[in-house]
Amino acid sequence: MSKILVLQGPNLNLLGTREPSIYGSQTLADIQADIDKLCRARGHKALHFQSNAEHELVNAIQNAKQDNIEFIVINAAALTHTSVALRDALSAVGIAFIECHLSNVYSREAFRHHSYLADIAIGVISGFGAQSYELALIAAFAHLEQSDP
Ligand code: DQA
């Protein structure tokens, strides 16, 4: 059993009502319940954290090490495009992670095309709505099961 930390950045608490044509109609609680189900079915445990504050996400990443988190799925939302602090935290703990987005950031405004996290991630999944998390988990499971068969 591995612990997978699923981090959600600013404004993702508004999923369901926030620009549904871009982000879909599922709430964050719906998405988290689906993630829990998928993780349980594979014998893993998901831990969830959402914050609108950069420093709280940095703290969650720092604490992940002592909490024995083995993998992180992160949708850093707007902080993806701005945060050196999140990048440094992820580098510091050295826990494998996937960057995840509901929307296809590359089909949107130019400022969304740059990520401070992507080049140090295992990979990036973007554009599949709530299914992006499922796809990220499939890749996370493969990574975990490869490193700890
Ligand atoms: C997002 C894409 C970001 O550019 C945006 O700032 C978000 C959500 C996504 O999931 O599509 O808040 O990360």
XYZ file of N, CA and C and ligand atoms in Angstrom:
460
model
N 0.846 -1.209 0.000
C 0.000 0.000 0.000
C 0.876 1.252 0.000
N 0.661 2.100 -0.979
C 1.392 3.367 -1.025
C 0.432 4.513 -0.754
N 0.988 5.559 -0.142
C 0.185 6.769 0.075
C 0.454 7.755 -1.053
N -0.633 8.196 -1.681
C -0.541 9.145 -2.795
C -1.180 10.456 -2.343
N -0.394 11.530 -2.389
C -0.916 12.846 -2.000
C -1.443 13.554 -3.244
N -2.700 14.006 -3.184
C -3.304 14.712 -4.316
C -3.498 16.173 -3.904
N -2.698 17.035 -4.516
C -2.704 18.457 -4.150
C -3.459 19.267 -5.185
N -4.270 20.182 -4.694
C -5.081 21.028 -5.577
C -4.840 22.486 -5.199
N -4.557 23.297 -6.199
C -4.211 24.694 -5.956
C -5.398 25.638 -5.961
N -5.089 26.931 -6.081
C -6.084 27.989 -5.958
C -7.279 27.837 -6.900
N -8.434 28.103 -6.333
C -9.718 28.160 -7.051
C -10.290 26.796 -7.428
N -9.549 25.736 -7.159
C -10.090 24.412 -7.493
C -11.154 23.983 -6.485
N -11.240 24.684 -5.351
C -12.358 24.475 -4.425
C -13.685 24.896 -5.065
N -13.607 25.678 -6.141
C -14.831 26.169 -6.804
C -15.297 25.260 -7.942
N -14.608 24.144 -8.147
C -15.009 23.256 -9.253
C -16.480 22.881 -9.112
N -17.138 22.803 -10.248
C -18.585 22.537 -10.242
C -19.329 23.789 -10.675
N -18.877 24.939 -10.127
C -19.522 26.209 -10.510
C -18.555 27.105 -11.276
N -17.249 26.823 -11.175
C -16.249 27.675 -11.812
C -16.139 27.355 -13.299
N -16.485 28.317 -14.151
C -16.332 28.167 -15.604
C -16.529 26.711 -16.063
N -17.752 26.174 -15.893
C -17.963 24.756 -16.218
C -17.633 24.394 -17.658
N -17.692 25.373 -18.573
C -17.380 25.038 -19.971
C -15.885 24.712 -20.118
N -15.074 25.174 -19.183
C -13.627 24.866 -19.223
C -13.295 23.722 -18.269
N -13.885 23.765 -17.063
C -13.440 22.842 -16.014
C -14.432 21.723 -15.707
N -15.582 21.724 -16.391
C -16.549 20.650 -16.165
C -17.473 20.944 -14.994
N -18.384 19.998 -14.742
C -19.418 20.244 -13.733
C -19.201 19.447 -12.452
N -18.171 18.609 -12.438
C -17.910 17.838 -11.212
C -17.306 18.740 -10.142
N -17.737 18.538 -8.915
C -17.149 19.301 -7.811
C -15.822 18.648 -7.404
N -15.075 19.382 -6.584
C -13.816 18.812 -6.081
C -14.105 17.564 -5.251
N -15.181 17.612 -4.471
C -15.544 16.437 -3.650
C -15.855 15.229 -4.535
N -16.540 15.457 -5.675
C -16.822 14.349 -6.618
C -15.509 13.738 -7.112
N -14.596 14.623 -7.520
C -13.315 14.163 -8.075
C -12.520 13.401 -7.012
N -12.542 13.936 -5.797
C -11.791 13.278 -4.715
C -12.382 11.902 -4.401
N -13.724 11.794 -4.467
C -14.365 10.495 -4.194
C -13.966 9.480 -5.266
N -13.907 9.917 -6.538
C -13.479 9.012 -7.622
C -12.024 8.579 -7.426
N -11.186 9.538 -7.032
C -9.763 9.221 -6.792
C -9.644 8.188 -5.668
N -10.409 8.403 -4.586
C -10.361 7.467 -3.447
C -10.718 6.052 -3.895
N -11.777 5.964 -4.723
C -12.250 4.653 -5.201
C -11.156 3.953 -5.996
N -10.565 4.704 -6.949
C -9.530 4.118 -7.806
C -8.330 3.661 -6.976
N -7.926 4.479 -6.026
C -6.770 4.133 -5.196
C -7.065 2.900 -4.353
N -8.241 2.891 -3.733
C -8.618 1.737 -2.894
C -8.612 0.442 -3.700
N -9.159 0.519 -4.941
C -9.239 -0.677 -5.790
C -7.856 -1.236 -6.108
N -6.830 -0.385 -6.074
C -5.463 -0.852 -6.356
C -4.648 -1.070 -5.091
N -5.313 -0.935 -3.951
C -4.626 -1.177 -2.677
C -3.780 -0.007 -2.215
N -4.050 1.184 -2.735
C -3.307 2.371 -2.307
C -4.238 3.321 -1.552
N -3.632 4.339 -0.935
C -4.449 5.298 -0.175
C -4.173 6.710 -0.674
N -5.260 7.432 -1.000
C -5.117 8.826 -1.430
C -5.318 9.758 -0.238
N -4.476 10.792 -0.172
C -4.674 11.862 0.812
C -4.871 13.149 0.033
N -5.850 13.943 0.457
C -6.218 15.122 -0.332
C -5.907 16.416 0.403
N -5.474 17.419 -0.364
C -5.298 18.749 0.222
C -5.507 19.791 -0.867
N -6.375 20.757 -0.572
C -6.573 21.895 -1.488
C -6.294 23.164 -0.715
N -5.617 24.113 -1.359
C -5.443 25.413 -0.729
C -5.367 26.503 -1.779
N -5.826 27.678 -1.361
C -5.684 28.865 -2.211
C -4.378 29.597 -1.903
N -3.631 29.088 -0.915
C -2.419 29.786 -0.449
C -1.167 28.998 -0.815
N -0.255 29.658 -1.484
C 0.985 29.004 -1.937
C 1.743 28.368 -0.767
N 1.866 29.120 0.352
C 2.687 28.599 1.452
C 2.085 27.338 2.061
N 0.755 27.203 2.019
C 0.139 25.990 2.576
C 0.448 24.781 1.698
N 0.505 25.007 0.396
C 0.869 23.912 -0.508
C 2.341 23.546 -0.328
N 3.190 24.564 -0.137
C 4.618 24.304 0.138
C 4.735 23.471 1.413
N 4.001 23.851 2.460
C 4.053 23.093 3.726
C 3.583 21.651 3.519
N 2.525 21.479 2.734
C 2.006 20.118 2.490
C 3.055 19.266 1.778
N 3.773 19.872 0.842
C 4.819 19.124 0.120
C 5.964 18.791 1.087
N 6.364 19.763 1.902
C 7.442 19.505 2.871
C 7.052 18.387 3.838
N 5.788 18.406 4.302
C 5.344 17.400 5.284
C 5.196 16.014 4.667
N 5.090 15.963 3.337
C 4.854 14.684 2.661
C 5.959 13.674 2.960
N 7.163 14.165 3.121
C 8.310 13.272 3.358
C 8.111 12.497 4.666
N 7.854 13.260 5.757
C 7.692 12.555 7.049
C 6.394 11.766 7.129
N 5.427 12.095 6.272
C 4.176 11.321 6.239
C 4.288 10.089 5.341
N 5.501 9.816 4.858
C 5.744 8.641 4.014
C 4.902 8.602 2.753
N 4.680 9.771 2.174
C 3.994 9.828 0.892
C 4.969 9.335 -0.181
N 4.474 8.452 -1.050
C 5.373 7.888 -2.073
C 5.174 8.518 -3.449
N 4.057 9.231 -3.608
C 3.794 9.812 -4.924
C 2.873 11.021 -4.748
N 3.082 12.026 -5.582
C 2.225 13.223 -5.532
C 1.604 13.449 -6.909
N 0.286 13.686 -6.908
C -0.393 14.199 -8.106
C -0.756 15.633 -7.764
N -0.294 16.570 -8.568
C -0.539 17.977 -8.239
C -1.164 18.729 -9.399
N -2.312 19.345 -9.107
C -2.858 20.360 -9.999
C -2.632 21.676 -9.267
N -1.531 22.329 -9.588
C -1.165 23.560 -8.875
C -1.966 24.756 -9.383
N -2.863 24.515 -10.349
C -3.717 25.576 -10.906
C -2.839 26.751 -11.354
N -3.233 27.975 -11.044
C -2.487 29.139 -11.548
C -1.036 29.162 -11.047
N -0.794 28.528 -9.879
C 0.583 28.533 -9.341
C 1.552 27.738 -10.215
N 0.995 26.853 -11.053
C 1.825 26.127 -12.025
C 2.673 27.109 -12.828
N 2.047 28.235 -13.157
C 2.656 29.172 -14.104
C 3.475 30.260 -13.422
N 3.499 30.240 -12.088
C 4.155 31.348 -11.367
C 5.108 30.926 -10.256
N 4.985 29.692 -9.763
C 5.579 29.417 -8.451
C 6.921 28.686 -8.470
N 7.970 29.450 -8.245
C 9.292 28.860 -8.022
C 9.292 28.135 -6.674
N 8.521 28.652 -5.715
C 8.481 28.044 -4.374
C 7.938 26.615 -4.414
N 6.905 26.372 -5.204
C 6.367 25.005 -5.312
C 7.377 24.098 -6.009
N 8.005 24.613 -7.034
C 9.042 23.836 -7.724
C 10.147 23.437 -6.754
N 10.622 24.434 -5.978
C 11.720 24.163 -5.048
C 11.300 23.147 -3.985
N 10.055 23.245 -3.514
C 9.566 22.293 -2.500
C 9.544 20.880 -3.078
N 9.051 20.743 -4.310
C 8.988 19.414 -4.938
C 10.390 18.861 -5.171
N 11.313 19.723 -5.573
C 12.712 19.280 -5.736
C 13.299 18.872 -4.400
N 12.993 19.646 -3.359
C 13.589 19.406 -2.041
C 13.187 18.046 -1.484
N 11.903 17.685 -1.621
C 11.470 16.407 -1.037
C 11.823 15.228 -1.941
N 11.963 15.498 -3.221
C 12.377 14.435 -4.149
C 11.351 13.325 -4.308
N 10.086 13.620 -4.070
C 9.031 12.607 -4.258
C 8.547 12.696 -5.709
N 8.432 11.528 -6.352
C 7.986 11.511 -7.748
C 6.590 12.115 -7.849
N 6.366 12.920 -8.899
C 5.049 13.536 -9.030
C 4.638 13.705 -10.486
N 3.325 13.829 -10.667
C 2.737 14.119 -11.977
C 2.009 15.455 -11.881
N 2.212 16.288 -12.883
C 1.463 17.554 -12.981
C 0.182 17.273 -13.751
N -0.909 17.748 -13.235
C -2.221 17.402 -13.798
C -3.064 18.662 -13.987
N -3.774 18.747 -15.106
C -4.707 19.858 -15.343
C -5.987 19.330 -15.963
N -7.086 19.935 -15.578
C -8.371 19.580 -16.189
C -8.419 20.054 -17.631
N -8.042 21.313 -17.843
C -8.110 21.885 -19.189
C -6.795 21.619 -19.930
N -6.854 21.774 -21.243
C -5.633 21.677 -22.045
C -4.961 23.056 -22.016
N -3.977 23.189 -21.138
C -3.372 24.518 -20.947
C -2.709 25.028 -22.232
N -2.342 24.106 -23.122
C -1.648 24.518 -24.368
C -2.598 25.058 -25.425
N -3.890 24.863 -25.224
C -4.857 25.428 -26.174
C -5.433 26.738 -25.637
N -4.860 27.206 -24.519
C -5.401 28.412 -23.874
C -4.395 29.574 -23.978
N -4.540 30.561 -23.117
C -3.688 31.755 -23.194
C -2.206 31.386 -23.095
N -1.366 32.204 -23.708
C 0.080 31.919 -23.744
C 0.674 31.824 -22.338
N 0.143 32.611 -21.388
C 0.741 32.574 -20.040
C 0.538 31.225 -19.345
N -0.384 30.404 -19.898
C -0.587 29.077 -19.306
C 0.337 28.035 -19.937
N 1.106 28.421 -20.927
C 1.934 27.430 -21.635
C 3.212 27.102 -20.879
N 3.592 28.000 -19.970
C 4.810 27.717 -19.204
C 4.461 27.138 -17.840
N 5.191 26.087 -17.468
C 5.025 25.494 -16.145
C 6.374 25.494 -15.432
N 6.359 25.881 -14.151
C 7.572 25.790 -13.327
C 7.804 24.381 -12.803
N 6.843 23.483 -13.053
C 6.926 22.134 -12.481
C 7.212 21.050 -13.519
N 6.795 21.283 -14.765
C 6.737 20.202 -15.756
C 8.070 19.481 -15.971
N 9.170 20.234 -16.024
C 10.437 19.581 -16.381
C 11.012 18.728 -15.251
N 10.490 18.890 -14.030
C 10.970 18.018 -12.940
C 9.905 16.966 -12.569
N 8.798 16.959 -13.317
C 7.735 15.963 -13.087
C 8.062 14.682 -13.840
N 7.431 13.574 -13.407
C 7.494 12.334 -14.196
C 6.817 12.588 -15.536
N 5.717 13.331 -15.497
C 4.986 13.661 -16.718
C 3.871 14.639 -16.413
N 3.211 15.065 -17.494
C 2.139 16.066 -17.377
C 0.900 15.527 -18.082
N -0.258 15.670 -17.444
C -1.516 15.272 -18.073
C -2.439 16.485 -18.057
N -2.934 16.848 -19.218
C -3.650 18.115 -19.342
C -4.722 17.993 -20.407
N -5.962 18.345 -20.068
C -6.971 18.467 -21.111
C -8.072 17.444 -21.106
N -8.105 16.561 -20.131
C -9.103 15.484 -20.148
C -10.186 15.672 -19.094
N -10.341 16.888 -18.614
C -11.336 17.151 -17.577
C -11.011 16.349 -16.331
N -12.076 15.921 -15.633
C -11.859 15.168 -14.395
C -11.087 13.876 -14.666
N -11.186 13.381 -15.906
C -10.469 12.152 -16.270
C -8.946 12.332 -16.223
N -8.471 13.579 -16.260
C -7.020 13.810 -16.143
C -6.474 13.181 -14.860
N -7.275 13.252 -13.782
C -6.809 12.673 -12.503
C -6.720 11.154 -12.601
N -7.718 10.555 -13.276
C -7.705 9.097 -13.451
C -6.472 8.662 -14.228
N -6.184 9.412 -15.309
C -5.023 9.080 -16.146
C -3.739 9.255 -15.349
N -3.693 10.304 -14.531
C -2.513 10.525 -13.692
C -2.339 9.362 -12.710
N -3.453 8.871 -12.190
C -3.365 7.763 -11.226
C -2.898 6.476 -11.902
N -3.373 6.233 -13.127
C -2.916 5.024 -13.846
C -1.393 5.061 -13.970
N -0.872 6.243 -14.327
C 0.583 6.390 -14.455
C 1.262 6.287 -13.088
N 0.624 6.833 -12.063
C 1.197 6.760 -10.707
C 1.262 5.298 -10.247
N 0.193 4.548 -10.472
C 0.176 3.139 -10.057
C 1.303 2.378 -10.756
N 1.443 2.612 -12.051
C 2.495 1.915 -12.808
C 3.856 2.265 -12.232
N 4.067 3.540 -11.931
C 5.355 3.972 -11.375
C 5.612 3.306 -10.024
N 4.590 3.301 -9.169
C 4.755 2.746 -7.818
C 4.997 1.243 -7.892
N 4.257 0.573 -8.770
C 4.351 -0.872 -8.823
C 5.646 -1.316 -9.498
N 6.193 -0.438 -10.329
C 7.481 -0.703 -10.983
C 8.611 -0.576 -9.965
N 8.517 0.466 -9.115
C 9.614 0.690 -8.163
C 9.488 -0.208 -6.926
N 8.257 -0.775 -6.699
C 8.058 -1.614 -5.510
C 7.131 -2.773 -5.864
N 7.631 -3.733 -6.706
C 6.728 -4.754 -7.239
C 6.242 -5.732 -6.144
C -5.777 24.456 -14.376
C -5.191 25.321 -15.511
C -4.544 26.580 -14.944
O -4.003 27.355 -15.996
C -5.582 27.402 -14.208
O -4.973 28.536 -13.627
C -6.348 26.622 -13.199
C -6.737 25.250 -13.500
C -6.551 23.236 -14.917
O -6.774 22.313 -14.155
O -6.942 23.219 -16.087
O -6.740 27.148 -12.163
O -4.711 23.978 -13.590
